[in-house]
């Protein structure tokens, strides 16, 4: 008997899926189609948020929630008639194309056709044509479930811009329990219109990113973010400090009411100030944990931000130098108990140094104390003389 040699079945080079193209906005096109969820890992991956060796931000997705994935998988494995009605959202690059099946009917926003998605089992995840914007837990559950197939609904858009993918990711997840730190870290690299509260935070978030990853910054890698989990200072504390100054403090004048904001001036001012803080209060600044120093605690960061605004106002300089900031900070050094002793807020209010908490009341109490002590020292004759001398140097 003659044996014939078995030949491997050639892998398909593309999926050809019936789809509906929906026109949304002048240049936006959405594509709705059905696909076996088991095939999603072949055409799309998850863009994990991370930073490369040059601190450039890549990706936008948080790690899988194993408990959530497990719950969905158990439902798929045990229910006799499971249903996942929500569509997965995928961003495809321009290797994916749509072939219309006919002309769009007049007055219609949609036209039928086929979506052609290339498949290559040899490529790495990062080189696949699609990135999952929403639905990573559902896709992971279908991937791991003990079922042969499970068709799902997909809504997709096509773009090569990572900033576009990030903005859509934030918009899709802004009403869900998405970690705020992740949203804040993604904001600097987003494009397009975002909800008002996020637009307000975009510039302070960009400043935070620069402060955290510029080697010349006194806050270099000291701010705890999703991509810098070993940071000491909470990102939300820095963000609140920057937002306060941006809204009506020292950074306000650089917002660019009649033009773009002057990001460079903002960064220089904040860097000069916190360089001075690190120098004047070096022992408290260099502690490894906020519990060991109220200076790097949320209450200290926010309160010292208000002091930055006050010192800048008193010096009457757009961007005081770190030396000028340091000279002013030294006037209150002996009044501060960042790591030991007590805070003597007034004759009736004495608090242990570590009793200060990151609450609205304690932040206000600490802020009022620092501003009061600074103003008292600045209004002393030596303080006024120092101020006049500083002004003469700047005007020379």
Coordinates of C-alpha atoms in Angstrom, one line a residue:
X1 CA 0.0 0.0 0.0
X2 CA 1.3 3.3 -1.0
X3 CA 1.4 5.9 1.9
X4 CA 1.0 9.5 1.1
X5 CA 2.8 12.1 3.2
X6 CA 0.5 14.3 5.3
X7 CA 0.8 17.9 4.6
X8 CA 0.3 20.6 7.1
X9 CA -2.8 22.7 6.7
X10 CA -1.7 26.2 5.7
X11 CA -2.5 28.8 8.3
X12 CA -4.9 31.5 7.1
X13 CA -3.3 34.8 6.5
X14 CA -6.3 36.9 7.5
X15 CA -9.7 36.6 9.1
X16 CA -12.5 37.9 6.9
X17 CA -15.4 38.8 9.1
X18 CA -18.8 40.2 8.2
X19 CA -18.9 43.6 9.8
X20 CA -20.9 46.8 9.9
X21 CA -19.1 50.1 9.4
X22 CA -20.7 53.0 11.4
X23 CA -19.8 56.6 10.6
X24 CA -19.4 58.6 13.8
X25 CA -18.0 62.1 13.5
X26 CA -16.3 63.6 10.4
X27 CA -13.5 61.1 10.3
X28 CA -14.4 58.4 12.9
X29 CA -15.4 55.0 11.8
X30 CA -16.5 52.2 14.1
X31 CA -16.7 48.5 13.1
X32 CA -19.1 46.1 14.8
X33 CA -18.7 42.4 14.2
X34 CA -18.9 39.0 15.9
X35 CA -15.9 36.7 16.5
X36 CA -15.1 33.6 18.4
X37 CA -13.6 34.8 21.7
X38 CA -11.1 32.1 21.5
X39 CA -9.6 33.8 18.4
X40 CA -9.1 37.2 20.2
X41 CA -5.6 36.3 21.4
X42 CA -4.5 35.7 17.8
X43 CA -5.5 39.1 16.6
X44 CA -5.3 41.4 19.7
X45 CA -3.3 41.7 22.9
X46 CA -3.3 43.8 26.0
X47 CA -1.1 46.9 26.1
X48 CA 0.3 46.8 29.6
X49 CA 1.2 50.1 31.1
X50 CA 5.0 50.4 31.7
X51 CA 8.0 52.6 31.2
X52 CA 11.1 51.8 29.2
X53 CA 14.7 52.4 30.1
X54 CA 14.3 56.1 29.0
X55 CA 11.1 56.4 31.2
X56 CA 8.9 56.8 28.2
X57 CA 5.3 55.6 28.9
X58 CA 4.0 52.7 26.9
X59 CA 0.6 51.0 27.1
X60 CA -2.4 51.8 29.2
X61 CA -3.9 48.6 30.6
X62 CA -3.6 47.6 34.3
X63 CA -2.7 43.9 35.2
X64 CA -5.4 41.3 35.0
X65 CA -7.8 41.1 37.9
X66 CA -7.4 37.3 38.6
X67 CA -10.4 37.2 40.9
X68 CA -12.6 38.9 38.2
X69 CA -11.3 36.6 35.5
X70 CA -11.9 33.6 37.6
X71 CA -15.5 34.5 38.3
X72 CA -16.3 35.0 34.7
X73 CA -14.5 31.8 33.7
X74 CA -16.5 29.8 36.3
X75 CA -19.7 31.3 34.9
X76 CA -18.8 30.3 31.4
X77 CA -17.8 26.8 32.5
X78 CA -20.8 26.0 34.6
X79 CA -23.8 27.9 33.2
X80 CA -25.7 25.9 30.6
X81 CA -26.7 29.0 28.6
X82 CA -24.0 31.7 29.3
X83 CA -24.3 35.2 27.9
X84 CA -21.8 38.2 27.9
X85 CA -23.8 41.0 26.2
X86 CA -21.3 43.8 26.5
X87 CA -19.0 44.4 23.5
X88 CA -15.3 44.1 23.8
X89 CA -13.5 47.3 22.4
X90 CA -10.4 46.8 20.3
X91 CA -8.1 49.3 18.7
X92 CA -6.7 48.0 15.4
X93 CA -3.8 49.5 13.5
X94 CA -4.0 50.2 9.8
X95 CA -3.1 46.7 8.8
X96 CA -6.7 46.0 9.4
X97 CA -9.0 47.2 6.6
X98 CA -12.7 47.3 5.7
X99 CA -14.1 46.1 2.4
X100 CA -17.6 47.5 1.8
X101 CA -20.1 45.2 0.3
X102 CA -22.0 48.0 -1.4
X103 CA -22.9 51.6 -1.3
X104 CA -24.2 53.2 1.9
X105 CA -27.9 53.8 1.7
X106 CA -28.9 57.5 1.7
X107 CA -29.6 58.7 5.2
X108 CA -27.9 55.7 6.8
X109 CA -25.0 55.9 9.2
X110 CA -23.9 52.4 8.4
X111 CA -22.9 50.1 5.6
X112 CA -22.2 46.4 5.5
X113 CA -19.0 44.8 4.4
X114 CA -16.1 42.6 5.7
X115 CA -13.3 43.4 8.1
X116 CA -10.0 41.9 7.1
X117 CA -7.7 41.2 10.0
X118 CA -4.2 39.7 9.4
X119 CA -3.2 36.7 11.4
X120 CA 0.4 35.5 11.9
X121 CA 1.0 33.0 14.7
X122 CA 4.7 33.7 14.7
X123 CA 4.5 37.4 15.7
X124 CA 5.0 38.6 19.3
X125 CA 2.1 40.0 21.2
X126 CA 3.3 43.6 20.8
X127 CA 3.2 43.2 17.0
X128 CA -0.3 41.9 16.7
X129 CA -2.7 44.3 14.8
X130 CA -5.1 44.8 17.7
X131 CA -5.0 46.1 21.3
X132 CA -7.8 45.5 23.7
X133 CA -9.1 48.8 25.0
X134 CA -12.0 47.4 27.1
X135 CA -12.9 43.9 28.0
X136 CA -9.5 42.3 28.9
X137 CA -11.0 40.4 31.8
X138 CA -13.7 38.9 29.6
X139 CA -11.2 38.0 26.9
X140 CA -8.9 36.3 29.5
X141 CA -11.8 34.4 31.0
X142 CA -12.9 33.1 27.5
X143 CA -9.3 32.2 26.7
X144 CA -9.0 30.1 29.9
X145 CA -12.5 28.6 29.9
X146 CA -13.0 24.9 29.2
X147 CA -15.2 25.5 26.2
X148 CA -14.5 25.0 22.5
X149 CA -15.8 28.3 21.3
X150 CA -17.7 31.4 22.5
X151 CA -18.8 34.1 20.1
X152 CA -18.7 37.7 21.3
X153 CA -19.6 41.1 20.1
X154 CA -16.7 43.5 19.2
X155 CA -16.6 47.2 18.6
X156 CA -13.4 48.3 16.9
X157 CA -11.8 51.4 15.5
X158 CA -8.6 51.8 13.4
X159 CA -5.8 54.1 14.4
X160 CA -2.0 54.0 14.6
X161 CA -1.9 56.7 17.3
X162 CA -1.2 55.3 20.8
X163 CA -2.4 58.6 22.3
X164 CA -5.8 58.0 20.6
X165 CA -5.9 54.5 22.1
X166 CA -5.1 55.9 25.6
X167 CA -7.8 58.6 25.4
X168 CA -10.4 56.0 24.4
X169 CA -9.3 53.7 27.2
X170 CA -9.7 56.5 29.7
X171 CA -13.1 57.6 28.3
X172 CA -14.4 54.0 28.3
X173 CA -13.2 53.3 31.9
X174 CA -13.8 56.8 33.5
X175 CA -17.1 55.7 34.9
X176 CA -15.7 52.4 36.3
X177 CA -13.5 51.6 39.2
X178 CA -10.3 52.4 37.3
X179 CA -7.4 53.3 39.6
X180 CA -7.0 57.1 39.7
X181 CA -3.3 56.7 39.7
X182 CA -3.4 55.0 36.3
X183 CA -5.7 57.6 34.9
X184 CA -3.3 60.4 36.1
X185 CA -0.3 58.6 34.6
X186 CA -2.0 58.2 31.3
X187 CA -3.3 61.8 31.0
X188 CA -0.1 63.4 29.7
X189 CA 0.0 61.1 26.7
X190 CA -3.6 61.4 25.7
X191 CA -5.1 63.3 22.8
X192 CA -8.5 64.7 22.0
X193 CA -11.2 66.0 24.3
X194 CA -11.7 64.5 27.7
X195 CA -14.3 65.1 30.4
X196 CA -13.8 68.5 32.1
X197 CA -12.4 67.2 35.4
X198 CA -9.7 65.2 33.5
X199 CA -8.8 68.2 31.2
X200 CA -8.2 70.3 34.3
X201 CA -5.8 67.6 35.6
X202 CA -3.9 67.0 32.4
X203 CA -1.3 69.8 32.8
X204 CA -0.6 69.1 36.5
X205 CA -0.3 65.4 35.6
X206 CA 2.2 66.3 32.9
X207 CA 4.2 68.3 35.5
X208 CA 4.1 65.3 37.9
X209 CA 5.4 63.0 35.1
X210 CA 8.3 65.4 34.4
X211 CA 9.1 65.8 38.1
X212 CA 9.2 62.1 38.6
X213 CA 11.3 61.0 35.6
X214 CA 13.7 63.9 35.0
X215 CA 17.0 63.0 36.6
X216 CA 17.6 66.7 37.5
X217 CA 14.4 66.9 39.5
X218 CA 14.5 66.8 43.4
X219 CA 11.5 64.4 43.1
X220 CA 13.2 62.0 40.6
X221 CA 11.6 58.6 41.0
X222 CA 10.3 59.6 44.4
X223 CA 6.6 59.8 43.4
X224 CA 4.7 56.5 43.7
X225 CA 2.8 55.7 40.4
X226 CA 1.6 52.5 38.7
X227 CA 4.9 52.4 36.7
X228 CA 7.0 53.6 39.7
X229 CA 5.6 51.6 42.6
X230 CA 8.7 52.0 44.7
X231 CA 8.2 55.8 45.0
X232 CA 7.9 57.2 48.5
X233 CA 5.5 60.1 48.0
X234 CA 1.9 59.4 46.9
X235 CA 1.1 60.7 43.4
X236 CA -2.2 62.1 44.5
X237 CA -0.5 64.4 47.1
X238 CA 1.8 65.9 44.5
X239 CA -1.1 66.2 42.1
X240 CA -3.2 68.1 44.6
X241 CA -0.2 70.4 45.4
X242 CA 0.2 71.2 41.8
X243 CA -3.5 71.6 41.1
X244 CA -3.8 74.1 44.0
X245 CA -1.0 76.2 42.7
X246 CA -2.2 75.9 39.2
X247 CA -5.7 77.1 40.0
X248 CA -4.8 80.2 42.1
X249 CA -1.2 80.1 43.2
X250 CA 2.3 80.6 41.9
X251 CA 1.7 78.6 38.7
X252 CA -1.5 80.4 37.8
X253 CA 0.3 83.2 35.9
X254 CA 1.8 80.6 33.6
X255 CA -1.5 79.0 32.5
X256 CA -1.5 80.9 29.3
X257 CA -4.9 82.6 29.3
X258 CA -4.2 84.1 25.8
X259 CA -2.0 81.3 24.5
X260 CA -0.5 77.9 25.4
X261 CA 0.6 77.4 29.0
X262 CA 4.3 77.9 29.8
X263 CA 5.2 74.5 30.9
X264 CA 8.9 75.2 31.2
X265 CA 8.4 78.1 33.6
X266 CA 6.0 76.0 35.7
X267 CA 8.5 73.1 35.9
X268 CA 11.4 75.4 36.8
X269 CA 9.5 77.1 39.6
X270 CA 8.4 73.9 41.2
X271 CA 11.8 72.3 40.8
X272 CA 13.6 75.3 42.4
X273 CA 11.2 75.2 45.3
X274 CA 11.4 71.5 46.1
X275 CA 15.2 71.6 45.6
X276 CA 15.3 74.2 48.4
X277 CA 12.9 72.1 50.5
X278 CA 15.2 69.0 50.1
X279 CA 18.2 71.2 51.1
X280 CA 16.7 73.0 54.1
X281 CA 14.9 70.0 55.5
X282 CA 17.3 67.3 54.3
X283 CA 16.9 64.9 57.2
X284 CA 13.1 64.8 56.9
X285 CA 13.2 64.8 53.1
X286 CA 15.4 61.8 52.9
X287 CA 13.3 59.5 55.0
X288 CA 12.3 56.2 53.4
X289 CA 8.6 56.3 54.4
X290 CA 5.9 58.9 55.0
X291 CA 5.3 57.4 58.4
X292 CA 8.8 58.5 59.3
X293 CA 8.5 62.1 58.1
X294 CA 5.4 64.3 57.8
X295 CA 7.3 66.4 55.2
X296 CA 6.9 63.6 52.6
X297 CA 3.4 62.7 53.9
X298 CA 0.3 64.0 52.1
X299 CA -0.3 66.7 54.7
X300 CA 3.2 68.0 54.4
X301 CA 3.4 68.0 50.6
X302 CA 0.1 69.9 50.2
X303 CA 0.8 72.4 53.0
X304 CA 4.3 73.1 51.7
X305 CA 2.7 73.7 48.3
X306 CA 0.7 76.5 49.7
X307 CA 3.9 77.9 51.3
X308 CA 5.5 77.8 47.9
X309 CA 2.7 80.1 46.6
X310 CA 3.1 82.5 49.5
X311 CA 6.9 82.7 49.2
X312 CA 6.7 83.3 45.5
X313 CA 4.1 86.1 46.1
X314 CA 6.3 87.8 48.7
X315 CA 9.5 87.6 46.7
X316 CA 7.6 89.3 43.8
X317 CA 9.6 87.2 41.3
X318 CA 8.1 85.1 38.6
X319 CA 10.6 82.3 39.2
X320 CA 12.6 82.6 42.4
X321 CA 15.9 80.7 42.5
X322 CA 16.4 77.7 44.7
X323 CA 18.7 79.8 46.8
X324 CA 16.1 82.5 47.3
X325 CA 13.5 79.8 48.3
X326 CA 16.0 78.3 50.7
X327 CA 16.6 81.6 52.4
X328 CA 12.9 82.0 53.1
X329 CA 12.4 78.4 54.2
X330 CA 15.2 78.6 56.7
X331 CA 13.2 81.2 58.7
X332 CA 10.6 78.6 59.7
X333 CA 13.0 75.6 60.0
X334 CA 13.0 75.7 63.8
X335 CA 9.2 75.9 63.9
X336 CA 8.8 72.6 62.1
X337 CA 8.6 69.1 63.7
X338 CA 8.6 66.8 60.6
X339 CA 10.2 63.8 62.3
X340 CA 10.1 64.3 66.0
X341 CA 8.9 66.5 68.8
X342 CA 5.6 68.4 68.8
X343 CA 3.8 71.0 66.7
X344 CA 2.9 74.0 68.7
X345 CA 0.0 75.3 66.7
X346 CA -1.0 77.7 69.5
X347 CA -1.1 77.8 73.3
X348 CA -4.1 75.4 73.4
X349 CA -3.2 73.1 70.5
X350 CA 0.0 71.0 70.8
X351 CA 0.1 67.9 68.6
X352 CA 2.8 65.1 68.4
X353 CA 4.7 65.3 65.2
X354 CA 3.2 62.1 63.8
X355 CA -0.4 62.9 64.9
X356 CA -0.8 65.0 61.7
X357 CA -3.0 63.0 59.2
X358 CA -3.8 63.6 55.6
X359 CA -7.3 64.9 56.3
X360 CA -8.8 68.2 55.2
X361 CA -8.8 69.5 58.8
X362 CA -5.2 68.6 59.5
X363 CA -4.0 69.9 56.2
X364 CA -5.6 73.2 56.9
X365 CA -4.2 73.4 60.4
X366 CA -0.7 72.7 59.2
X367 CA -1.0 75.1 56.3
X368 CA -2.3 77.9 58.5
X369 CA 0.5 77.3 60.9
X370 CA 3.3 77.4 58.3
X371 CA 1.9 80.5 56.6
X372 CA 1.4 82.3 59.9
X373 CA 5.0 81.5 61.1
X374 CA 6.5 82.4 57.7
X375 CA 4.6 85.7 57.6
X376 CA 5.6 86.6 61.1
X377 CA 9.3 86.0 60.3
X378 CA 9.0 87.8 57.0
X379 CA 7.5 90.8 58.7
X380 CA 10.3 91.1 61.2
X381 CA 12.7 94.0 60.5
X382 CA 15.4 91.5 59.4
X383 CA 12.9 89.9 57.2
X384 CA 11.9 93.1 55.5
X385 CA 15.5 94.1 55.0
X386 CA 16.2 90.7 53.5
X387 CA 13.2 91.2 51.2
X388 CA 14.5 94.6 50.0
X389 CA 18.0 93.2 49.5
X390 CA 16.6 90.4 47.4
X391 CA 14.5 92.8 45.3
X392 CA 17.5 95.0 44.7
X393 CA 19.5 92.0 43.5
X394 CA 16.8 91.0 41.1
X395 CA 16.3 94.5 39.7
X396 CA 20.1 95.1 39.3

